[in-house]
Amino acid sequence: MRVSVAAFAATLLITGTAAAQPASAHPNPVPLRTLAAGTGVRIGTAVDMAALAADTTYRGTTAREFNSVTAENVMKWESVEPTRGTYDWGPADDLVRYARAHGQAVRGHTLVWHNQLPGWLTAGVADGSIDSAELRTILRNHITKEVKRYKGRIYQWDVVNEVFEEDGSLRESIWLRRLGPSYIEDAFRWAHAADPKAKLFLNDYNVEGVNAKSTAYYELAKRLRAAKIPVQGFGIQGHLAIQYGFPGQVAENLARFEKLGMQTAFTEVDVRMILPVDEAKLATQATYFRGLLDACVQARRCTSFTVWGFSDKYSWVPGVFGGEGAATLMDEGFVRKPAFTAVGEGLAEGR
Ligand code: XIL
């Protein structure tokens, strides 16, 4: 191990950290997953199943660099049950099989969310053909079926995703409106019954530091754990943007959840910028990735650090945030950016 870290450090000296290097011209001697091995933190990526099937560079990089994977879309409800009672587990099964073949752990994402719900479900709730009692049964069946299918193969599940507003009030989703706030604890109980060993997470964005939203999660987690509801993790998505600054009190935030006996994780990290890209922006971006990674590595129970895609070629950012992009560790040609180097250095120093 010492030898490989030294080799990695030597490569940094030779290539420098400022300029991005084509992966093919300067093969990284030490994959991120190797550097992560001694840190207690799994290094993960979201996986785009279409890219995994079609793009050999994408496939090779996923296997080489990461020891944790998250389905970017294919475990979401609209993907697994597009028609009521008709399931499509194919792409999710493919990811779990791929992960197993490459010695990767799988994060499950996500069981209860207000987005990417199947049309039959949202339409049925809207037109009244699915009443509240039936909706609760449908949710229980969905959670039970999906968690059981992958029992023993998923180490962390994002059970509920994005349930709070920025001000710390519960989000007005169909779940809150139709089932009331108890849907959250029900979801954890049902998931735990289906796979008692999986670590069950809350997950959201804009909760990196201490703020009204993360404090609402803290209060929720404290209450649920006091009531012996099986919630074991706090997932911080980590969708940052350099124009908004780096969040304050990240370490303090992780520490307060860990004091409750919970794990923490960064689950969807990317750092976007207003285009066009320039060197200064890329350098700032690198410090943001490194800031979140260091907080994770230094925390006692931060168990995984997952990026939301590793190449700009497949990033969700440009499609959603107009005029922004370049949010991942590699550019569209899989050229490593300073952020990639920074993550490698952070892992190497964290061992
Ligand atoms: C995004 C995917 O990246 C996109 O491909 C999809 O079109 C929409 O969802 N928070 C989450 C993720 O929890 O599931 C979202 O993923 C990004 C924001």
Short mmCIF file of C-alpha atoms and ligand atoms in Angstrom, two decimals:
data_model
loop_
_atom_site.label_atom_id
_atom_site.label_comp_id
_atom_site.label_asym_id
_atom_site.label_seq_id
_atom_site.Cartn_x
_atom_site.Cartn_y
_atom_site.Cartn_z
CA MET A 1 0.00 0.00 0.00
CA ARG A 2 2.75 2.42 0.88
CA VAL A 3 4.36 1.77 -2.48
CA SER A 4 1.19 2.54 -4.41
CA VAL A 5 0.55 5.77 -2.50
CA ALA A 6 4.12 6.82 -3.22
CA ALA A 7 3.59 6.01 -6.89
CA PHE A 8 0.42 8.06 -6.88
CA ALA A 9 2.16 11.00 -5.21
CA ALA A 10 4.99 10.78 -7.72
CA THR A 11 2.50 10.93 -10.57
CA LEU A 12 0.96 14.04 -9.09
CA LEU A 13 4.38 15.66 -8.98
CA ILE A 14 5.06 14.79 -12.58
CA THR A 15 1.69 15.70 -14.07
CA GLY A 16 0.95 18.61 -11.77
CA THR A 17 -2.54 19.31 -10.48
CA ALA A 18 -3.60 22.26 -12.60
CA ALA A 19 -3.98 20.81 -16.08
CA ALA A 20 -6.41 18.03 -16.85
CA GLN A 21 -4.79 15.00 -18.45
CA PRO A 22 -6.35 12.61 -20.95
CA ALA A 23 -6.97 9.34 -19.15
CA SER A 24 -5.40 7.37 -21.96
CA ALA A 25 -2.20 9.43 -22.10
CA HIS A 26 -1.64 9.44 -18.34
CA PRO A 27 -3.20 6.37 -16.85
CA ASN A 28 -3.85 6.90 -13.17
CA PRO A 29 -1.59 4.39 -11.43
CA VAL A 30 -3.89 4.11 -8.44
CA PRO A 31 -7.66 3.87 -8.93
CA LEU A 32 -9.84 5.87 -6.56
CA ARG A 33 -11.28 2.66 -5.13
CA THR A 34 -7.80 1.45 -4.19
CA LEU A 35 -7.03 4.75 -2.51
CA ALA A 36 -10.36 4.53 -0.67
CA ALA A 37 -9.62 1.05 0.65
CA GLY A 38 -8.00 2.11 3.91
CA THR A 39 -10.27 5.07 4.65
CA GLY A 40 -13.47 3.40 5.80
CA VAL A 41 -15.28 5.32 3.06
CA ARG A 42 -16.60 3.67 -0.07
CA ILE A 43 -16.15 5.74 -3.22
CA GLY A 44 -19.22 5.54 -5.42
CA THR A 45 -20.87 6.79 -8.56
CA ALA A 46 -24.38 6.98 -9.94
CA VAL A 47 -24.64 4.71 -12.96
CA ASP A 48 -26.51 5.51 -16.17
CA MET A 49 -27.54 2.09 -17.45
CA ALA A 50 -27.80 3.20 -21.09
CA ALA A 51 -24.24 4.50 -20.98
CA LEU A 52 -23.05 1.36 -19.23
CA ALA A 53 -24.44 -0.73 -22.07
CA ALA A 54 -23.22 1.46 -24.92
CA ASP A 55 -19.93 3.07 -23.90
CA THR A 56 -16.87 0.94 -23.16
CA THR A 57 -14.87 3.83 -21.68
CA TYR A 58 -17.73 4.57 -19.33
CA ARG A 59 -18.01 0.91 -18.39
CA GLY A 60 -14.30 0.51 -17.79
CA THR A 61 -14.05 3.65 -15.69
CA THR A 62 -17.03 2.65 -13.55
CA ALA A 63 -15.37 -0.67 -12.75
CA ARG A 64 -11.87 0.71 -12.28
CA GLU A 65 -12.49 3.74 -10.11
CA PHE A 66 -15.46 2.94 -7.85
CA ASN A 67 -16.34 0.36 -5.21
CA SER A 68 -19.94 1.51 -4.74
CA VAL A 69 -22.66 2.14 -7.33
CA THR A 70 -26.09 3.77 -7.24
CA ALA A 71 -28.72 3.43 -9.95
CA GLU A 72 -29.15 6.94 -11.35
CA ASN A 73 -32.72 6.10 -12.40
CA VAL A 74 -33.51 2.42 -12.80
CA MET A 75 -34.54 1.66 -9.21
CA LYS A 76 -37.01 4.57 -9.10
CA TRP A 77 -40.69 3.73 -8.99
CA GLU A 78 -41.53 4.90 -12.54
CA SER A 79 -38.80 2.58 -13.84
CA VAL A 80 -39.66 -0.53 -11.86
CA GLU A 81 -43.47 -0.39 -12.14
CA PRO A 82 -44.33 1.64 -15.25
CA THR A 83 -47.75 0.00 -15.46
CA ARG A 84 -49.63 -0.95 -12.34
CA GLY A 85 -48.77 -4.52 -11.40
CA THR A 86 -46.28 -4.88 -14.28
CA TYR A 87 -42.69 -4.75 -13.12
CA ASP A 88 -39.52 -4.10 -15.05
CA TRP A 89 -36.61 -5.15 -12.89
CA GLY A 90 -34.31 -5.84 -15.84
CA PRO A 91 -32.04 -2.75 -15.73
CA ALA A 92 -31.87 -2.75 -11.92
CA ASP A 93 -31.00 -6.45 -11.92
CA ASP A 94 -28.32 -5.71 -14.53
CA LEU A 95 -26.72 -3.12 -12.26
CA VAL A 96 -26.73 -5.41 -9.24
CA ARG A 97 -25.15 -8.17 -11.35
CA TYR A 98 -22.53 -5.76 -12.78
CA ALA A 99 -21.67 -4.58 -9.26
CA ARG A 100 -21.27 -8.10 -8.00
CA ALA A 101 -18.97 -8.98 -10.91
CA HIS A 102 -16.79 -5.98 -10.10
CA GLY A 103 -16.69 -6.26 -6.32
CA GLN A 104 -18.86 -3.19 -5.81
CA ALA A 105 -21.45 -2.51 -3.12
CA VAL A 106 -24.84 -1.13 -4.20
CA ARG A 107 -26.71 1.85 -2.74
CA GLY A 108 -30.45 1.59 -3.33
CA HIS A 109 -32.07 4.78 -4.60
CA THR A 110 -34.89 5.51 -3.88
CA LEU A 111 -38.12 4.10 -2.37
CA VAL A 112 -40.30 7.11 -1.49
CA TRP A 113 -39.98 10.32 -3.47
CA HIS A 114 -42.31 12.91 -5.00
CA ASN A 115 -40.56 12.76 -8.39
CA GLN A 116 -40.34 10.03 -11.03
CA LEU A 117 -43.50 8.37 -9.80
CA PRO A 118 -45.39 6.24 -12.32
CA GLY A 119 -48.16 8.02 -14.21
CA TRP A 120 -50.79 5.47 -13.13
CA LEU A 121 -50.08 6.36 -9.50
CA THR A 122 -50.15 10.15 -9.77
CA ALA A 123 -53.20 10.04 -12.08
CA GLY A 124 -55.05 7.66 -9.76
CA VAL A 125 -54.43 9.90 -6.75
CA ALA A 126 -55.42 13.00 -8.73
CA ASP A 127 -58.70 11.59 -10.06
CA GLY A 128 -59.65 9.99 -6.73
CA SER A 129 -59.63 6.41 -8.02
CA ILE A 130 -56.85 5.64 -5.51
CA ASP A 131 -57.95 6.70 -2.03
CA SER A 132 -55.69 7.18 0.98
CA ALA A 133 -56.12 3.69 2.39
CA GLU A 134 -55.29 2.14 -0.96
CA LEU A 135 -52.34 4.49 -1.45
CA ARG A 136 -50.86 3.36 1.85
CA THR A 137 -51.19 -0.28 0.79
CA ILE A 138 -49.64 0.50 -2.58
CA LEU A 139 -46.68 2.20 -0.89
CA ARG A 140 -46.18 -0.67 1.54
CA ASN A 141 -46.26 -3.20 -1.29
CA HIS A 142 -43.84 -1.16 -3.40
CA ILE A 143 -41.29 -0.87 -0.59
CA THR A 144 -41.64 -4.49 0.45
CA LYS A 145 -41.36 -5.86 -3.06
CA GLU A 146 -38.35 -3.80 -4.10
CA VAL A 147 -36.38 -4.18 -0.87
CA LYS A 148 -37.04 -7.93 -0.74
CA ARG A 149 -35.96 -8.39 -4.33
CA TYR A 150 -32.49 -7.06 -3.51
CA LYS A 151 -32.30 -8.34 0.05
CA GLY A 152 -28.69 -8.89 1.07
CA ARG A 153 -27.38 -7.11 -2.04
CA ILE A 154 -27.92 -3.48 -1.07
CA TYR A 155 -25.91 -2.04 1.80
CA GLN A 156 -27.67 1.32 2.06
CA TRP A 157 -31.17 2.28 0.94
CA ASP A 158 -32.36 5.86 0.45
CA VAL A 159 -35.76 5.12 1.96
CA VAL A 160 -37.23 8.61 1.82
CA ASN A 161 -35.86 11.27 -0.50
CA GLU A 162 -36.33 15.05 -0.25
CA VAL A 163 -39.15 15.15 2.30
CA PHE A 164 -38.42 18.64 3.66
CA GLU A 165 -38.68 22.13 2.18
CA GLU A 166 -35.86 24.65 2.57
CA ASP A 167 -37.53 26.21 5.63
CA GLY A 168 -37.70 22.89 7.44
CA SER A 169 -41.40 22.23 6.92
CA LEU A 170 -42.44 18.88 5.49
CA ARG A 171 -42.77 18.90 1.72
CA GLU A 172 -46.36 18.99 0.40
CA SER A 173 -46.04 15.76 -1.56
CA ILE A 174 -48.84 13.32 -2.32
CA TRP A 175 -47.42 11.26 0.54
CA LEU A 176 -47.83 14.00 3.13
CA ARG A 177 -51.17 15.17 1.76
CA ARG A 178 -52.77 11.74 1.56
CA LEU A 179 -51.06 9.76 4.30
CA GLY A 180 -49.94 12.41 6.79
CA PRO A 181 -46.44 12.65 8.30
CA SER A 182 -46.48 9.05 9.60
CA TYR A 183 -45.68 7.82 6.07
CA ILE A 184 -42.02 8.46 6.89
CA GLU A 185 -41.80 6.11 9.85
CA ASP A 186 -43.99 3.57 8.08
CA ALA A 187 -41.58 3.56 5.14
CA PHE A 188 -38.63 2.80 7.43
CA ARG A 189 -40.51 0.05 9.26
CA TRP A 190 -41.57 -1.61 6.02
CA ALA A 191 -38.09 -1.40 4.51
CA HIS A 192 -36.52 -2.82 7.66
CA ALA A 193 -38.95 -5.74 7.72
CA ALA A 194 -38.01 -6.56 4.12
CA ASP A 195 -34.22 -6.44 4.67
CA PRO A 196 -33.19 -6.10 8.30
CA LYS A 197 -29.48 -5.80 7.45
CA ALA A 198 -29.62 -2.91 4.97
CA LYS A 199 -28.78 0.49 6.45
CA LEU A 200 -31.75 2.77 5.94
CA PHE A 201 -31.17 6.41 5.02
CA LEU A 202 -32.90 9.75 4.89
CA ASN A 203 -31.59 11.68 1.84
CA ASP A 204 -31.81 15.27 0.61
CA TYR A 205 -30.06 18.23 -1.06
CA ASN A 206 -29.03 21.55 0.53
CA VAL A 207 -28.35 19.77 3.80
CA GLU A 208 -24.54 19.76 3.66
CA GLY A 209 -24.11 22.32 6.40
CA VAL A 210 -26.14 23.35 9.43
CA ASN A 211 -29.29 25.14 8.26
CA ALA A 212 -33.07 25.06 8.75
CA LYS A 213 -33.51 22.08 6.46
CA SER A 214 -30.71 19.94 7.90
CA THR A 215 -31.89 20.83 11.40
CA ALA A 216 -35.38 19.58 10.50
CA TYR A 217 -33.74 16.27 9.52
CA TYR A 218 -31.80 16.23 12.75
CA GLU A 219 -34.96 16.69 14.80
CA LEU A 220 -36.78 14.06 12.76
CA ALA A 221 -33.94 11.56 13.13
CA LYS A 222 -33.73 12.18 16.87
CA ARG A 223 -37.46 11.61 17.27
CA LEU A 224 -37.55 8.49 15.09
CA ARG A 225 -34.57 6.92 16.82
CA ALA A 226 -36.02 7.65 20.27
CA ALA A 227 -39.15 5.83 19.08
CA LYS A 228 -36.98 2.89 17.88
CA ILE A 229 -37.89 3.43 14.24
CA PRO A 230 -35.14 1.77 12.14
CA VAL A 231 -33.43 4.79 10.56
CA GLN A 232 -29.67 4.38 10.47
CA GLY A 233 -28.28 6.93 8.07
CA PHE A 234 -28.35 10.53 6.91
CA GLY A 235 -27.62 10.96 3.21
CA ILE A 236 -26.39 14.31 1.99
CA GLN A 237 -26.77 14.60 -1.77
CA GLY A 238 -24.08 17.24 -2.24
CA HIS A 239 -25.30 18.96 -5.41
CA LEU A 240 -23.20 22.11 -5.11
CA ALA A 241 -22.59 25.06 -7.44
CA ILE A 242 -19.46 27.19 -7.21
CA GLN A 243 -21.39 30.45 -7.68
CA TYR A 244 -23.25 29.89 -4.40
CA GLY A 245 -20.22 29.31 -2.19
CA PHE A 246 -19.20 26.34 -0.11
CA PRO A 247 -21.65 25.43 2.67
CA GLY A 248 -20.69 26.24 6.24
CA GLN A 249 -20.44 23.83 9.21
CA VAL A 250 -20.34 20.59 7.23
CA ALA A 251 -18.23 18.77 9.85
CA GLU A 252 -20.52 19.96 12.65
CA ASN A 253 -23.52 18.76 10.72
CA LEU A 254 -22.13 15.26 10.19
CA ALA A 255 -21.06 15.09 13.82
CA ARG A 256 -24.51 15.84 15.22
CA PHE A 257 -26.11 13.01 13.23
CA GLU A 258 -23.31 10.64 14.17
CA LYS A 259 -23.90 11.51 17.84
CA LEU A 260 -27.36 10.07 17.42
CA GLY A 261 -25.66 6.79 16.50
CA MET A 262 -26.25 7.18 12.77
CA GLN A 263 -24.07 6.74 9.73
CA THR A 264 -23.68 9.60 7.30
CA ALA A 265 -22.94 9.57 3.57
CA PHE A 266 -22.51 11.90 0.64
CA THR A 267 -24.81 10.36 -1.90
CA GLU A 268 -24.96 12.45 -5.10
CA VAL A 269 -22.01 14.80 -5.22
CA ASP A 270 -21.49 17.10 -8.19
CA VAL A 271 -20.27 20.68 -8.39
CA ARG A 272 -21.66 22.69 -11.26
CA MET A 273 -20.59 26.05 -12.61
CA ILE A 274 -21.89 28.69 -14.96
CA LEU A 275 -20.52 27.87 -18.42
CA PRO A 276 -18.12 28.38 -20.08
CA VAL A 277 -15.54 26.41 -18.15
CA ASP A 278 -12.23 28.06 -17.30
CA GLU A 279 -9.23 27.03 -15.24
CA ALA A 280 -10.12 29.16 -12.24
CA LYS A 281 -13.60 27.63 -12.05
CA LEU A 282 -12.16 24.13 -12.32
CA ALA A 283 -9.72 24.91 -9.51
CA THR A 284 -12.58 26.16 -7.31
CA GLN A 285 -14.63 23.11 -8.20
CA ALA A 286 -11.77 20.88 -7.07
CA THR A 287 -11.74 22.55 -3.65
CA TYR A 288 -15.49 21.95 -3.29
CA PHE A 289 -15.20 18.23 -4.04
CA ARG A 290 -12.25 18.05 -1.71
CA GLY A 291 -14.10 19.94 1.02
CA LEU A 292 -16.97 17.45 1.07
CA LEU A 293 -14.64 14.48 0.76
CA ASP A 294 -12.44 15.65 3.65
CA ALA A 295 -15.50 16.14 5.84
CA CYS A 296 -16.51 12.56 5.08
CA VAL A 297 -13.06 11.05 5.55
CA GLN A 298 -12.56 12.90 8.82
CA ALA A 299 -15.98 12.06 10.24
CA ARG A 300 -16.27 8.94 12.37
CA ARG A 301 -19.16 7.25 10.63
CA CYS A 302 -19.30 8.68 7.09
CA THR A 303 -19.43 5.43 5.15
CA SER A 304 -19.73 6.38 1.49
CA PHE A 305 -18.95 9.24 -0.86
CA THR A 306 -20.85 8.93 -4.14
CA VAL A 307 -20.55 11.23 -7.15
CA TRP A 308 -23.62 11.76 -9.32
CA GLY A 309 -21.90 10.56 -12.47
CA PHE A 310 -18.18 10.91 -13.19
CA SER A 311 -18.15 12.32 -16.74
CA ASP A 312 -19.79 15.46 -18.08
CA LYS A 313 -20.78 13.36 -21.09
CA TYR A 314 -23.63 11.86 -19.03
CA SER A 315 -24.30 14.45 -16.34
CA TRP A 316 -27.89 15.44 -15.55
CA VAL A 317 -26.84 19.04 -14.83
CA PRO A 318 -27.01 20.79 -18.24
CA GLY A 319 -30.50 19.42 -18.85
CA VAL A 320 -31.85 20.80 -15.59
CA PHE A 321 -29.83 23.93 -14.77
CA GLY A 322 -29.81 26.19 -17.81
CA GLY A 323 -26.38 27.57 -18.72
CA GLU A 324 -24.63 25.43 -16.07
CA GLY A 325 -22.61 22.26 -16.37
CA ALA A 326 -19.15 20.72 -16.15
CA ALA A 327 -20.19 19.37 -12.76
CA THR A 328 -18.35 16.04 -12.61
CA LEU A 329 -14.80 14.72 -12.16
CA MET A 330 -14.09 14.20 -15.89
CA ASP A 331 -14.98 16.22 -18.95
CA GLU A 332 -17.02 14.89 -21.89
CA GLY A 333 -13.97 13.15 -23.29
CA PHE A 334 -13.24 11.42 -19.95
CA VAL A 335 -10.30 13.76 -19.36
CA ARG A 336 -9.66 14.01 -15.64
CA LYS A 337 -10.19 17.43 -14.14
CA PRO A 338 -8.42 18.93 -11.13
CA ALA A 339 -11.41 17.72 -9.09
CA PHE A 340 -10.54 14.11 -9.94
CA THR A 341 -6.99 14.63 -8.75
CA ALA A 342 -8.26 16.36 -5.60
CA VAL A 343 -10.52 13.43 -4.72
CA GLY A 344 -7.61 11.02 -5.24
CA GLU A 345 -5.36 13.11 -3.01
CA GLY A 346 -8.04 13.40 -0.35
CA LEU A 347 -8.49 9.64 -0.26
CA ALA A 348 -4.72 9.02 -0.22
CA GLU A 349 -4.29 11.41 2.70
CA GLY A 350 -7.24 9.92 4.51
CA ARG A 351 -5.72 6.48 4.94
C1 XIL B 1 -31.87 12.71 -11.50
C2 XIL B 1 -31.18 11.93 -12.61
O1 XIL B 1 -29.82 12.22 -12.57
C3 XIL B 1 -31.77 12.29 -13.94
O2 XIL B 1 -31.25 11.45 -14.96
C4 XIL B 1 -33.29 12.19 -13.91
O3 XIL B 1 -33.82 12.65 -15.14
C5 XIL B 1 -33.87 12.98 -12.77
O4 XIL B 1 -33.27 12.56 -11.55
N1 XIL B 1 -31.86 14.20 -6.62
C6 XIL B 1 -32.00 12.84 -6.64
C7 XIL B 1 -31.70 12.09 -7.89
O5 XIL B 1 -32.26 12.21 -5.59
O6 XIL B 1 -32.49 10.94 -8.02
C8 XIL B 1 -31.86 12.97 -9.11
O7 XIL B 1 -31.42 12.23 -10.24
C9 XIL B 1 -31.07 14.25 -8.94
C10 XIL B 1 -31.55 15.02 -7.75
#
